[in-house]
PDB file of C-alpha atoms in Angstrom:
ATOM      1  CA  MET G   1       0.208   0.063   0.016  1.00  0.00           C
ATOM      2  CA  ILE G   2       2.642   2.270   0.975  1.00  0.00           C
ATOM      3  CA  ILE G   3       4.491   1.676  -2.587  1.00  0.00           C
ATOM      4  CA  ASN G   4       1.205   2.149  -4.571  1.00  0.00           C
ATOM      5  CA  PHE G   5       0.543   5.487  -2.425  1.00  0.00           C
ATOM      6  CA  LEU G   6       4.112   6.910  -3.100  1.00  0.00           C
ATOM      7  CA  LYS G   7       3.709   5.938  -6.889  1.00  0.00           C
ATOM      8  CA  PHE G   8       0.377   7.933  -6.681  1.00  0.00           C
ATOM      9  CA  LEU G   9       2.006  11.077  -5.317  1.00  0.00           C
ATOM     10  CA  GLN G  10       5.037  10.618  -7.771  1.00  0.00           C
ATOM     11  CA  PHE G  11       3.020  10.297 -11.081  1.00  0.00           C
ATOM     12  CA  GLU G  12      -0.038  11.666 -10.476  1.00  0.00           C
ATOM     13  CA  LYS G  13       0.511  14.400  -8.067  1.00  0.00           C
ATOM     14  CA  ARG G  14       4.146  15.005  -9.201  1.00  0.00           C
ATOM     15  CA  TYR G  15       5.505  15.529  -5.882  1.00  0.00           C
ATOM     16  CA  SER G  16       9.379  15.865  -5.608  1.00  0.00           C
ATOM     17  CA  GLU G  17      11.807  13.370  -4.376  1.00  0.00           C
ATOM     18  CA  HIS G  18      12.256  15.116  -1.292  1.00  0.00           C
ATOM     19  CA  THR G  19       8.776  15.049  -0.535  1.00  0.00           C
ATOM     20  CA  LEU G  20       8.325  11.671  -1.276  1.00  0.00           C
ATOM     21  CA  LYS G  21      11.037  10.579   1.055  1.00  0.00           C
ATOM     22  CA  ALA G  22       9.442  12.375   3.691  1.00  0.00           C
ATOM     23  CA  TYR G  23       6.064  10.759   3.245  1.00  0.00           C
ATOM     24  CA  ARG G  24       7.971   7.120   3.058  1.00  0.00           C
ATOM     25  CA  GLU G  25       9.783   7.909   6.303  1.00  0.00           C
ATOM     26  CA  ASP G  26       6.618   8.968   8.031  1.00  0.00           C
ATOM     27  CA  LEU G  27       4.733   5.896   7.143  1.00  0.00           C
ATOM     28  CA  ASN G  28       7.534   3.664   7.805  1.00  0.00           C
ATOM     29  CA  GLN G  29       7.960   5.220  11.492  1.00  0.00           C
ATOM     30  CA  LEU G  30       4.097   4.851  11.987  1.00  0.00           C
ATOM     31  CA  LEU G  31       4.275   1.221  10.932  1.00  0.00           C
ATOM     32  CA  LEU G  32       7.166   0.231  13.379  1.00  0.00           C
ATOM     33  CA  PHE G  33       5.102   2.022  16.160  1.00  0.00           C
ATOM     34  CA  LEU G  34       2.213  -0.117  15.333  1.00  0.00           C
ATOM     35  CA  GLU G  35       3.870  -3.213  15.243  1.00  0.00           C
ATOM     36  CA  SER G  36       5.754  -2.510  18.519  1.00  0.00           C
ATOM     37  CA  THR G  37       2.803  -1.220  20.464  1.00  0.00           C
ATOM     38  CA  PHE G  38      -0.257  -2.750  19.105  1.00  0.00           C
ATOM     39  CA  GLU G  39       1.222  -5.847  17.265  1.00  0.00           C
ATOM     40  CA  ILE G  40      -0.340  -4.580  13.974  1.00  0.00           C
ATOM     41  CA  ASN G  41       1.720  -4.585  10.637  1.00  0.00           C
ATOM     42  CA  ASP G  42      -0.823  -3.459   8.356  1.00  0.00           C
ATOM     43  CA  LEU G  43      -1.583   0.383   8.185  1.00  0.00           C
ATOM     44  CA  SER G  44      -4.872  -0.420   6.800  1.00  0.00           C
ATOM     45  CA  LYS G  45      -5.940  -1.908  10.191  1.00  0.00           C
ATOM     46  CA  ALA G  46      -4.895   1.032  12.092  1.00  0.00           C
ATOM     47  CA  GLU G  47      -7.712   2.834  14.217  1.00  0.00           C
ATOM     48  CA  HIS G  48      -8.021   6.407  15.058  1.00  0.00           C
ATOM     49  CA  SER G  49      -7.107   5.574  18.800  1.00  0.00           C
ATOM     50  CA  TYR G  50      -3.934   3.964  17.277  1.00  0.00           C
ATOM     51  CA  LEU G  51      -2.788   6.978  15.155  1.00  0.00           C
ATOM     52  CA  ARG G  52      -3.621   9.233  18.114  1.00  0.00           C
ATOM     53  CA  SER G  53      -1.376   7.257  20.435  1.00  0.00           C
ATOM     54  CA  TRP G  54       1.371   7.772  18.096  1.00  0.00           C
ATOM     55  CA  VAL G  55       0.906  11.331  17.936  1.00  0.00           C
ATOM     56  CA  VAL G  56       0.906  11.484  21.653  1.00  0.00           C
ATOM     57  CA  ASP G  57       4.135   9.331  21.438  1.00  0.00           C
ATOM     58  CA  LEU G  58       5.884  11.864  19.225  1.00  0.00           C
ATOM     59  CA  MET G  59       4.857  14.686  21.530  1.00  0.00           C
ATOM     60  CA  GLU G  60       6.532  12.850  24.621  1.00  0.00           C
ATOM     61  CA  ARG G  61       9.716  12.562  22.537  1.00  0.00           C
ATOM     62  CA  SER G  62       9.710  16.185  22.144  1.00  0.00           C
ATOM     63  CA  ILE G  63       9.340  16.090  18.279  1.00  0.00           C
ATOM     64  CA  THR G  64       8.515  19.708  17.365  1.00  0.00           C
ATOM     65  CA  PRO G  65       4.888  20.521  16.514  1.00  0.00           C
ATOM     66  CA  ARG G  66       5.828  21.490  13.199  1.00  0.00           C
ATOM     67  CA  SER G  67       7.379  18.058  12.506  1.00  0.00           C
ATOM     68  CA  ILE G  68       4.278  16.483  14.151  1.00  0.00           C
ATOM     69  CA  ASN G  69       1.783  18.400  11.839  1.00  0.00           C
ATOM     70  CA  ARG G  70       3.797  17.162   8.841  1.00  0.00           C
ATOM     71  CA  LYS G  71       3.406  13.539   9.778  1.00  0.00           C
ATOM     72  CA  ILE G  72      -0.330  14.186  10.520  1.00  0.00           C
ATOM     73  CA  ALA G  73      -0.724  15.660   7.032  1.00  0.00           C
ATOM     74  CA  THR G  74       0.983  12.475   5.472  1.00  0.00           C
ATOM     75  CA  LEU G  75      -1.549  10.297   7.459  1.00  0.00           C
ATOM     76  CA  LYS G  76      -4.578  12.551   6.259  1.00  0.00           C
ATOM     77  CA  SER G  77      -3.192  11.974   2.529  1.00  0.00           C
ATOM     78  CA  PHE G  78      -2.558   8.375   2.920  1.00  0.00           C
ATOM     79  CA  TYR G  79      -5.611   7.085   4.419  1.00  0.00           C
ATOM     80  CA  LYS G  80      -7.561   9.398   2.168  1.00  0.00           C
ATOM     81  CA  PHE G  81      -5.947   7.592  -0.483  1.00  0.00           C
ATOM     82  CA  LEU G  82      -6.756   4.223   0.734  1.00  0.00           C
ATOM     83  CA  LEU G  83     -10.222   5.323   1.383  1.00  0.00           C
ATOM     84  CA  ALA G  84     -10.542   6.343  -2.451  1.00  0.00           C
ATOM     85  CA  ARG G  85      -9.120   2.979  -3.401  1.00  0.00           C
ATOM     86  CA  GLU G  86     -11.599   1.220  -1.313  1.00  0.00           C
ATOM     87  CA  PHE G  87      -8.601  -0.347   0.744  1.00  0.00           C
ATOM     88  CA  ILE G  88     -10.477   0.725   3.862  1.00  0.00           C
ATOM     89  CA  THR G  89     -14.197   1.789   4.684  1.00  0.00           C
ATOM     90  CA  LYS G  90     -13.465   4.253   7.132  1.00  0.00           C
ATOM     91  CA  ASN G  91     -10.859   7.121   7.466  1.00  0.00           C
ATOM     92  CA  PRO G  92      -8.996   6.781  10.939  1.00  0.00           C
ATOM     93  CA  ALA G  93      -7.276   9.949  10.313  1.00  0.00           C
ATOM     94  CA  SER G  94     -10.035  11.907   9.584  1.00  0.00           C
ATOM     95  CA  ARG G  95     -10.425  13.405  13.304  1.00  0.00           C
ATOM     96  CA  LEU G  96      -6.791  13.971  13.660  1.00  0.00           C
ATOM     97  CA  ARG G  97      -6.107  17.907  14.195  1.00  0.00           C
ATOM     98  CA  PRO G  98      -3.038  19.629  14.003  1.00  0.00           C
ATOM     99  CA  LEU G  99      -1.045  21.080  16.873  1.00  0.00           C
ATOM    100  CA  LYS G 100      -0.801  24.676  17.649  1.00  0.00           C
ATOM    101  CA  THR G 101       2.520  26.190  16.573  1.00  0.00           C
ATOM    102  CA  ASP G 102       4.014  29.558  16.567  1.00  0.00           C
ATOM    103  CA  LYS G 103       4.753  30.981  13.131  1.00  0.00           C
ATOM    104  CA  PRO G 104       8.066  32.222  12.979  1.00  0.00           C
ATOM    105  CA  LEU G 105       8.851  35.413  10.663  1.00  0.00           C
ATOM    106  CA  PRO G 106      10.871  34.379   7.675  1.00  0.00           C
ATOM    107  CA  THR G 107      14.746  35.087   7.967  1.00  0.00           C
ATOM    108  CA  PHE G 108      16.098  37.526   5.409  1.00  0.00           C
ATOM    109  CA  PHE G 109      19.340  39.666   4.940  1.00  0.00           C
ATOM    110  CA  ARG G 110      18.983  43.284   5.165  1.00  0.00           C
ATOM    111  CA  GLU G 111      19.246  45.777   2.147  1.00  0.00           C
ATOM    112  CA  GLY G 112      22.569  46.925   3.076  1.00  0.00           C
ATOM    113  CA  GLU G 113      23.965  43.143   3.642  1.00  0.00           C
ATOM    114  CA  MET G 114      22.913  42.509   0.177  1.00  0.00           C
ATOM    115  CA  THR G 115      24.567  45.419  -1.284  1.00  0.00           C
ATOM    116  CA  THR G 116      27.876  44.643   0.155  1.00  0.00           C
ATOM    117  CA  LEU G 117      27.304  40.727  -0.866  1.00  0.00           C
ATOM    118  CA  LEU G 118      26.583  41.503  -4.597  1.00  0.00           C
ATOM    119  CA  ASP G 119      28.469  44.895  -5.337  1.00  0.00           C
ATOM    120  CA  GLN G 120      31.341  45.372  -2.809  1.00  0.00           C
ATOM    121  CA  ILE G 121      32.613  41.865  -2.025  1.00  0.00           C
ATOM    122  CA  GLU G 122      35.408  40.507  -4.726  1.00  0.00           C
ATOM    123  CA  TYR G 123      34.942  37.351  -6.423  1.00  0.00           C
ATOM    124  CA  PRO G 124      37.525  35.468  -7.895  1.00  0.00           C
ATOM    125  CA  ASP G 125      38.416  35.949 -11.571  1.00  0.00           C
ATOM    126  CA  GLY G 126      37.712  33.327 -14.075  1.00  0.00           C
ATOM    127  CA  PHE G 127      34.774  30.798 -14.644  1.00  0.00           C
ATOM    128  CA  ALA G 128      34.255  29.706 -10.863  1.00  0.00           C
ATOM    129  CA  GLY G 129      33.994  33.199  -9.429  1.00  0.00           C
ATOM    130  CA  THR G 130      31.550  34.364 -12.013  1.00  0.00           C
ATOM    131  CA  ARG G 131      29.530  31.401 -11.567  1.00  0.00           C
ATOM    132  CA  ASP G 132      29.325  31.801  -7.780  1.00  0.00           C
ATOM    133  CA  LYS G 133      28.341  35.721  -8.305  1.00  0.00           C
ATOM    134  CA  LEU G 134      25.739  34.871 -11.064  1.00  0.00           C
ATOM    135  CA  LEU G 135      24.202  32.192  -8.744  1.00  0.00           C
ATOM    136  CA  LEU G 136      23.776  34.642  -5.774  1.00  0.00           C
ATOM    137  CA  GLU G 137      22.582  37.152  -8.209  1.00  0.00           C
ATOM    138  CA  ILE G 138      20.008  35.166  -9.586  1.00  0.00           C
ATOM    139  CA  LEU G 139      18.785  33.751  -6.392  1.00  0.00           C
ATOM    140  CA  TYR G 140      18.237  37.465  -4.817  1.00  0.00           C
ATOM    141  CA  ALA G 141      16.839  38.827  -8.336  1.00  0.00           C
ATOM    142  CA  THR G 142      14.160  36.145  -8.962  1.00  0.00           C
ATOM    143  CA  GLY G 143      13.224  34.780  -5.507  1.00  0.00           C
ATOM    144  CA  ILE G 144      13.300  31.180  -7.060  1.00  0.00           C
ATOM    145  CA  ARG G 145      13.858  28.156  -5.261  1.00  0.00           C
ATOM    146  CA  LEU G 146      16.812  25.707  -5.038  1.00  0.00           C
ATOM    147  CA  SER G 147      15.636  23.164  -7.244  1.00  0.00           C
ATOM    148  CA  GLU G 148      14.443  25.608  -9.666  1.00  0.00           C
ATOM    149  CA  LEU G 149      17.952  27.347  -9.907  1.00  0.00           C
ATOM    150  CA  ILE G 150      19.451  23.827 -10.403  1.00  0.00           C
ATOM    151  CA  GLY G 151      17.134  23.046 -13.048  1.00  0.00           C
ATOM    152  CA  ILE G 152      17.644  26.213 -15.171  1.00  0.00           C
ATOM    153  CA  LYS G 153      18.766  25.287 -18.888  1.00  0.00           C
ATOM    154  CA  ASP G 154      20.619  27.515 -21.137  1.00  0.00           C
ATOM    155  CA  THR G 155      17.617  27.480 -23.325  1.00  0.00           C
ATOM    156  CA  ASP G 156      15.262  28.986 -20.610  1.00  0.00           C
ATOM    157  CA  ILE G 157      16.968  32.309 -20.864  1.00  0.00           C
ATOM    158  CA  ASP G 158      15.482  34.847 -23.175  1.00  0.00           C
ATOM    159  CA  HIS G 159      18.217  37.294 -23.588  1.00  0.00           C
ATOM    160  CA  HIS G 160      16.466  39.822 -25.612  1.00  0.00           C
ATOM    161  CA  GLU G 161      13.136  39.947 -23.336  1.00  0.00           C
ATOM    162  CA  GLN G 162      15.074  39.607 -20.047  1.00  0.00           C
ATOM    163  CA  LEU G 163      13.166  36.580 -18.799  1.00  0.00           C
ATOM    164  CA  VAL G 164      13.981  33.186 -17.478  1.00  0.00           C
ATOM    165  CA  LYS G 165      11.619  30.210 -17.269  1.00  0.00           C
ATOM    166  CA  VAL G 166      11.655  28.242 -14.616  1.00  0.00           C
ATOM    167  CA  LEU G 167      10.125  24.779 -13.439  1.00  0.00           C
ATOM    168  CA  GLY G 168       8.634  24.812 -10.057  1.00  0.00           C
ATOM    169  CA  LYS G 169       6.650  22.381  -7.812  1.00  0.00           C
ATOM    170  CA  ARG G 170       4.683  19.869  -9.577  1.00  0.00           C
ATOM    171  CA  ASN G 171       6.015  20.721 -12.982  1.00  0.00           C
ATOM    172  CA  LYS G 172       4.327  24.165 -13.105  1.00  0.00           C
ATOM    173  CA  GLU G 173       6.388  26.445 -15.466  1.00  0.00           C
ATOM    174  CA  ARG G 174       6.588  30.090 -14.941  1.00  0.00           C
ATOM    175  CA  ILE G 175       8.428  33.058 -16.258  1.00  0.00           C
ATOM    176  CA  VAL G 176      10.292  35.477 -14.013  1.00  0.00           C
ATOM    177  CA  PRO G 177      11.792  38.841 -14.999  1.00  0.00           C
ATOM    178  CA  ILE G 178      15.575  39.591 -14.938  1.00  0.00           C
ATOM    179  CA  SER G 179      17.364  42.791 -14.967  1.00  0.00           C
ATOM    180  CA  ASP G 180      19.624  43.839 -17.886  1.00  0.00           C
ATOM    181  CA  SER G 181      22.686  43.730 -15.772  1.00  0.00           C
ATOM    182  CA  ILE G 182      21.499  39.602 -14.868  1.00  0.00           C
ATOM    183  CA  VAL G 183      21.566  39.317 -18.662  1.00  0.00           C
ATOM    184  CA  LYS G 184      25.091  40.777 -19.076  1.00  0.00           C
ATOM    185  CA  LEU G 185      26.417  38.736 -16.183  1.00  0.00           C
ATOM    186  CA  ILE G 186      24.672  35.584 -17.766  1.00  0.00           C
ATOM    187  CA  ASN G 187      26.643  36.432 -21.143  1.00  0.00           C
ATOM    188  CA  GLN G 188      29.852  36.956 -19.547  1.00  0.00           C
ATOM    189  CA  TYR G 189      29.497  33.569 -17.422  1.00  0.00           C
ATOM    190  CA  GLN G 190      28.488  31.584 -20.624  1.00  0.00           C
ATOM    191  CA  GLN G 191      31.555  32.779 -22.457  1.00  0.00           C
ATOM    192  CA  LEU G 192      34.080  31.823 -19.566  1.00  0.00           C
ATOM    193  CA  ARG G 193      32.273  28.751 -19.028  1.00  0.00           C
ATOM    194  CA  ASN G 194      32.415  27.571 -22.623  1.00  0.00           C
ATOM    195  CA  ARG G 195      36.271  28.501 -22.595  1.00  0.00           C
ATOM    196  CA  HIS G 196      37.047  26.621 -19.402  1.00  0.00           C
ATOM    197  CA  LEU G 197      34.949  23.581 -20.433  1.00  0.00           C
ATOM    198  CA  GLU G 198      35.667  23.116 -24.291  1.00  0.00           C
ATOM    199  CA  ASN G 199      33.607  19.896 -24.492  1.00  0.00           C
ATOM    200  CA  CYS G 200      30.788  20.704 -22.021  1.00  0.00           C
ATOM    201  CA  ASN G 201      27.645  19.098 -23.446  1.00  0.00           C
ATOM    202  CA  THR G 202      25.280  19.581 -20.529  1.00  0.00           C
ATOM    203  CA  PRO G 203      22.346  21.767 -21.073  1.00  0.00           C
ATOM    204  CA  TYR G 204      22.262  23.452 -17.769  1.00  0.00           C
ATOM    205  CA  LEU G 205      23.177  26.960 -16.997  1.00  0.00           C
ATOM    206  CA  LEU G 206      25.217  26.453 -13.707  1.00  0.00           C
ATOM    207  CA  VAL G 207      27.612  23.782 -13.735  1.00  0.00           C
ATOM    208  CA  THR G 208      30.370  22.709 -11.416  1.00  0.00           C
ATOM    209  CA  ASP G 209      34.129  22.998 -12.370  1.00  0.00           C
ATOM    210  CA  SER G 210      34.049  19.863 -14.207  1.00  0.00           C
ATOM    211  CA  GLY G 211      30.860  20.565 -16.127  1.00  0.00           C
ATOM    212  CA  ASP G 212      28.426  18.515 -14.109  1.00  0.00           C
ATOM    213  CA  GLN G 213      24.833  20.022 -13.138  1.00  0.00           C
ATOM    214  CA  ILE G 214      25.217  21.932  -9.775  1.00  0.00           C
ATOM    215  CA  TYR G 215      23.753  20.277  -6.643  1.00  0.00           C
ATOM    216  CA  PRO G 216      21.985  21.224  -3.850  1.00  0.00           C
ATOM    217  CA  MET G 217      24.853  20.814  -1.242  1.00  0.00           C
ATOM    218  CA  MET G 218      27.116  22.872  -3.793  1.00  0.00           C
ATOM    219  CA  VAL G 219      24.506  25.725  -3.758  1.00  0.00           C
ATOM    220  CA  TYR G 220      24.395  25.682   0.052  1.00  0.00           C
ATOM    221  CA  ARG G 221      28.145  25.782   0.389  1.00  0.00           C
ATOM    222  CA  ILE G 222      28.458  28.857  -1.995  1.00  0.00           C
ATOM    223  CA  VAL G 223      25.638  30.847  -0.319  1.00  0.00           C
ATOM    224  CA  LYS G 224      27.207  30.357   3.191  1.00  0.00           C
ATOM    225  CA  LYS G 225      30.828  30.948   2.222  1.00  0.00           C
ATOM    226  CA  TYR G 226      29.814  34.446   0.603  1.00  0.00           C
ATOM    227  CA  ALA G 227      26.618  35.426   2.794  1.00  0.00           C
ATOM    228  CA  GLY G 228      29.118  34.629   5.884  1.00  0.00           C
ATOM    229  CA  ALA G 229      31.178  37.562   5.111  1.00  0.00           C
ATOM    230  CA  VAL G 230      28.551  40.204   5.096  1.00  0.00           C
ATOM    231  CA  SER G 231      25.971  38.727   7.938  1.00  0.00           C
ATOM    232  CA  THR G 232      26.296  37.222  11.349  1.00  0.00           C
ATOM    233  CA  GLN G 233      22.393  35.712  11.469  1.00  0.00           C
ATOM    234  CA  ASP G 234      22.768  32.072  11.980  1.00  0.00           C
ATOM    235  CA  LYS G 235      20.593  31.269   8.812  1.00  0.00           C
ATOM    236  CA  LYS G 236      22.608  31.540   5.593  1.00  0.00           C
ATOM    237  CA  SER G 237      20.937  29.267   2.885  1.00  0.00           C
ATOM    238  CA  PRO G 238      19.519  29.654  -0.578  1.00  0.00           C
ATOM    239  CA  HIS G 239      15.840  29.816   0.841  1.00  0.00           C
ATOM    240  CA  VAL G 240      17.117  32.858   2.943  1.00  0.00           C
ATOM    241  CA  LEU G 241      17.471  34.781  -0.381  1.00  0.00           C
ATOM    242  CA  ARG G 242      14.217  33.588  -1.431  1.00  0.00           C
ATOM    243  CA  HIS G 243      12.887  35.263   1.700  1.00  0.00           C
ATOM    244  CA  THR G 244      14.800  38.463   1.204  1.00  0.00           C
ATOM    245  CA  PHE G 245      13.720  39.024  -2.330  1.00  0.00           C
ATOM    246  CA  ALA G 246      10.244  38.943  -1.066  1.00  0.00           C
ATOM    247  CA  THR G 247      10.706  40.864   1.867  1.00  0.00           C
ATOM    248  CA  HIS G 248      12.464  43.739   0.219  1.00  0.00           C
ATOM    249  CA  LEU G 249       9.773  43.941  -2.777  1.00  0.00           C
ATOM    250  CA  LEU G 250       7.082  44.178  -0.281  1.00  0.00           C
ATOM    251  CA  ASN G 251       9.037  46.867   1.583  1.00  0.00           C
ATOM    252  CA  LYS G 252       9.348  48.769  -1.647  1.00  0.00           C
ATOM    253  CA  GLY G 253       5.819  48.916  -1.836  1.00  0.00           C
ATOM    254  CA  ALA G 254       5.363  45.668  -4.407  1.00  0.00           C
ATOM    255  CA  ASP G 255       1.808  44.312  -4.987  1.00  0.00           C
ATOM    256  CA  LEU G 256       1.531  41.138  -2.972  1.00  0.00           C
ATOM    257  CA  ASN G 257      -0.297  39.305  -5.765  1.00  0.00           C
ATOM    258  CA  ALA G 258       2.392  40.284  -8.029  1.00  0.00           C
ATOM    259  CA  VAL G 259       4.942  38.871  -5.511  1.00  0.00           C
ATOM    260  CA  LYS G 260       2.973  35.524  -5.115  1.00  0.00           C
ATOM    261  CA  ASP G 261       3.178  35.085  -8.814  1.00  0.00           C
ATOM    262  CA  LEU G 262       6.802  35.763  -9.031  1.00  0.00           C
ATOM    263  CA  LEU G 263       7.578  33.020  -6.064  1.00  0.00           C
ATOM    264  CA  GLY G 264       5.364  30.698  -7.715  1.00  0.00           C
ATOM    265  CA  HIS G 265       2.763  30.188  -4.618  1.00  0.00           C
ATOM    266  CA  THR G 266      -0.702  28.782  -5.428  1.00  0.00           C
ATOM    267  CA  SER G 267      -2.118  30.611  -2.424  1.00  0.00           C
ATOM    268  CA  LEU G 268      -1.851  34.235  -1.283  1.00  0.00           C
ATOM    269  CA  ALA G 269      -1.628  32.935   2.091  1.00  0.00           C
ATOM    270  CA  ALA G 270       1.831  31.645   1.543  1.00  0.00           C
ATOM    271  CA  THR G 271       2.845  34.874   0.459  1.00  0.00           C
ATOM    272  CA  GLN G 272       1.089  36.926   3.147  1.00  0.00           C
ATOM    273  CA  VAL G 273       3.699  35.631   5.721  1.00  0.00           C
ATOM    274  CA  TYR G 274       6.317  38.176   4.283  1.00  0.00           C
ATOM    275  CA  THR G 275       3.743  41.315   4.972  1.00  0.00           C
ATOM    276  CA  HIS G 276       4.789  40.815   8.694  1.00  0.00           C
ATOM    277  CA  ASN G 277       8.163  41.885   8.103  1.00  0.00           C
ATOM    278  CA  SER G 278       6.739  44.836   6.109  1.00  0.00           C
ATOM    279  CA  LEU G 279       4.366  45.771   8.992  1.00  0.00           C
ATOM    280  CA  GLU G 280       7.480  45.581  11.370  1.00  0.00           C
ATOM    281  CA  LYS G 281       9.178  48.080   9.360  1.00  0.00           C
ATOM    282  CA  LEU G 282       6.309  50.236   9.086  1.00  0.00           C
ATOM    283  CA  LYS G 283       5.771  50.187  13.123  1.00  0.00           C
ATOM    284  CA  SER G 284       9.508  51.139  13.565  1.00  0.00           C
ATOM    285  CA  THR G 285       9.266  53.937  11.015  1.00  0.00           C
ATOM    286  CA  PHE G 286       5.977  55.206  13.081  1.00  0.00           C
ATOM    287  CA  ASP G 287       7.884  54.932  16.440  1.00  0.00           C
ATOM    288  CA  GLN G 288      10.903  56.630  15.066  1.00  0.00           C
ATOM    289  CA  ALA G 289       8.847  59.432  13.429  1.00  0.00           C
ATOM    290  CA  HIS G 290       5.575  60.214  14.700  1.00  0.00           C
ATOM    291  CA  PRO G 291       5.684  62.813  17.508  1.00  0.00           C
ATOM    292  CA  LYS G 292       2.853  60.826  19.259  1.00  0.00           C
ATOM    293  CA  ALA G 293       4.420  57.598  19.385  1.00  0.00           C
TER     294      ALA G 293
END
């Protein structure tokens, strides 16, 4: 059943490998719990009280509410699938409720830090240094996800119209604008890359020193290396640059719906989390400037 469920998510829902792995681990953990606690080795035999007991066990082991809620979401999807396929006649997960969680504000870099990162730091001459700078420029200028960055191909760049096509979650394509300076940097990088790798046949824009497609850990290292030179905050990741992109746009008065489309969000609620940072800036400005503050 787990295999059928994961195939459904992969081929019909088009979930990412990362999501599939998380679902698989959640269901295997539940199965181990049912076997050890209730001597049940079939997930279709689970009752609501058994699932509730697993949630309580997770809480007692100090698993974070956010992680537990993700596991509850897995159960709801899995048992909804079993019900639709008539493996079960009653959904034991239907009455599970997510735990209350605090919603932390997205971490982002300050505008001055980004100016230093992109305009004042000296990057090594040649292919690798130019690639690293282009990687950071694209992440901040477009707000695209790590997986979307890695998947960009040369043919996805429209140099004349200054646009880049990205493949988002569930294979949804969207078009994101890029600036003239980014286009010029892409041209410079491509020339250096083609000279550095004479027989490079990869279709991807950003490649390793040996010409292979870049990979997630490499991007993390590049972001952490250069961001560490301008910021002391703990989080320094590609996703922080995505947060930074959205926060800075909204701070400058960008339309929320436009930012939603640029980020590739399906729901406006996912984008609204960035307005909290904008409100904090407004409050700070009010406190500093208003005579009655």
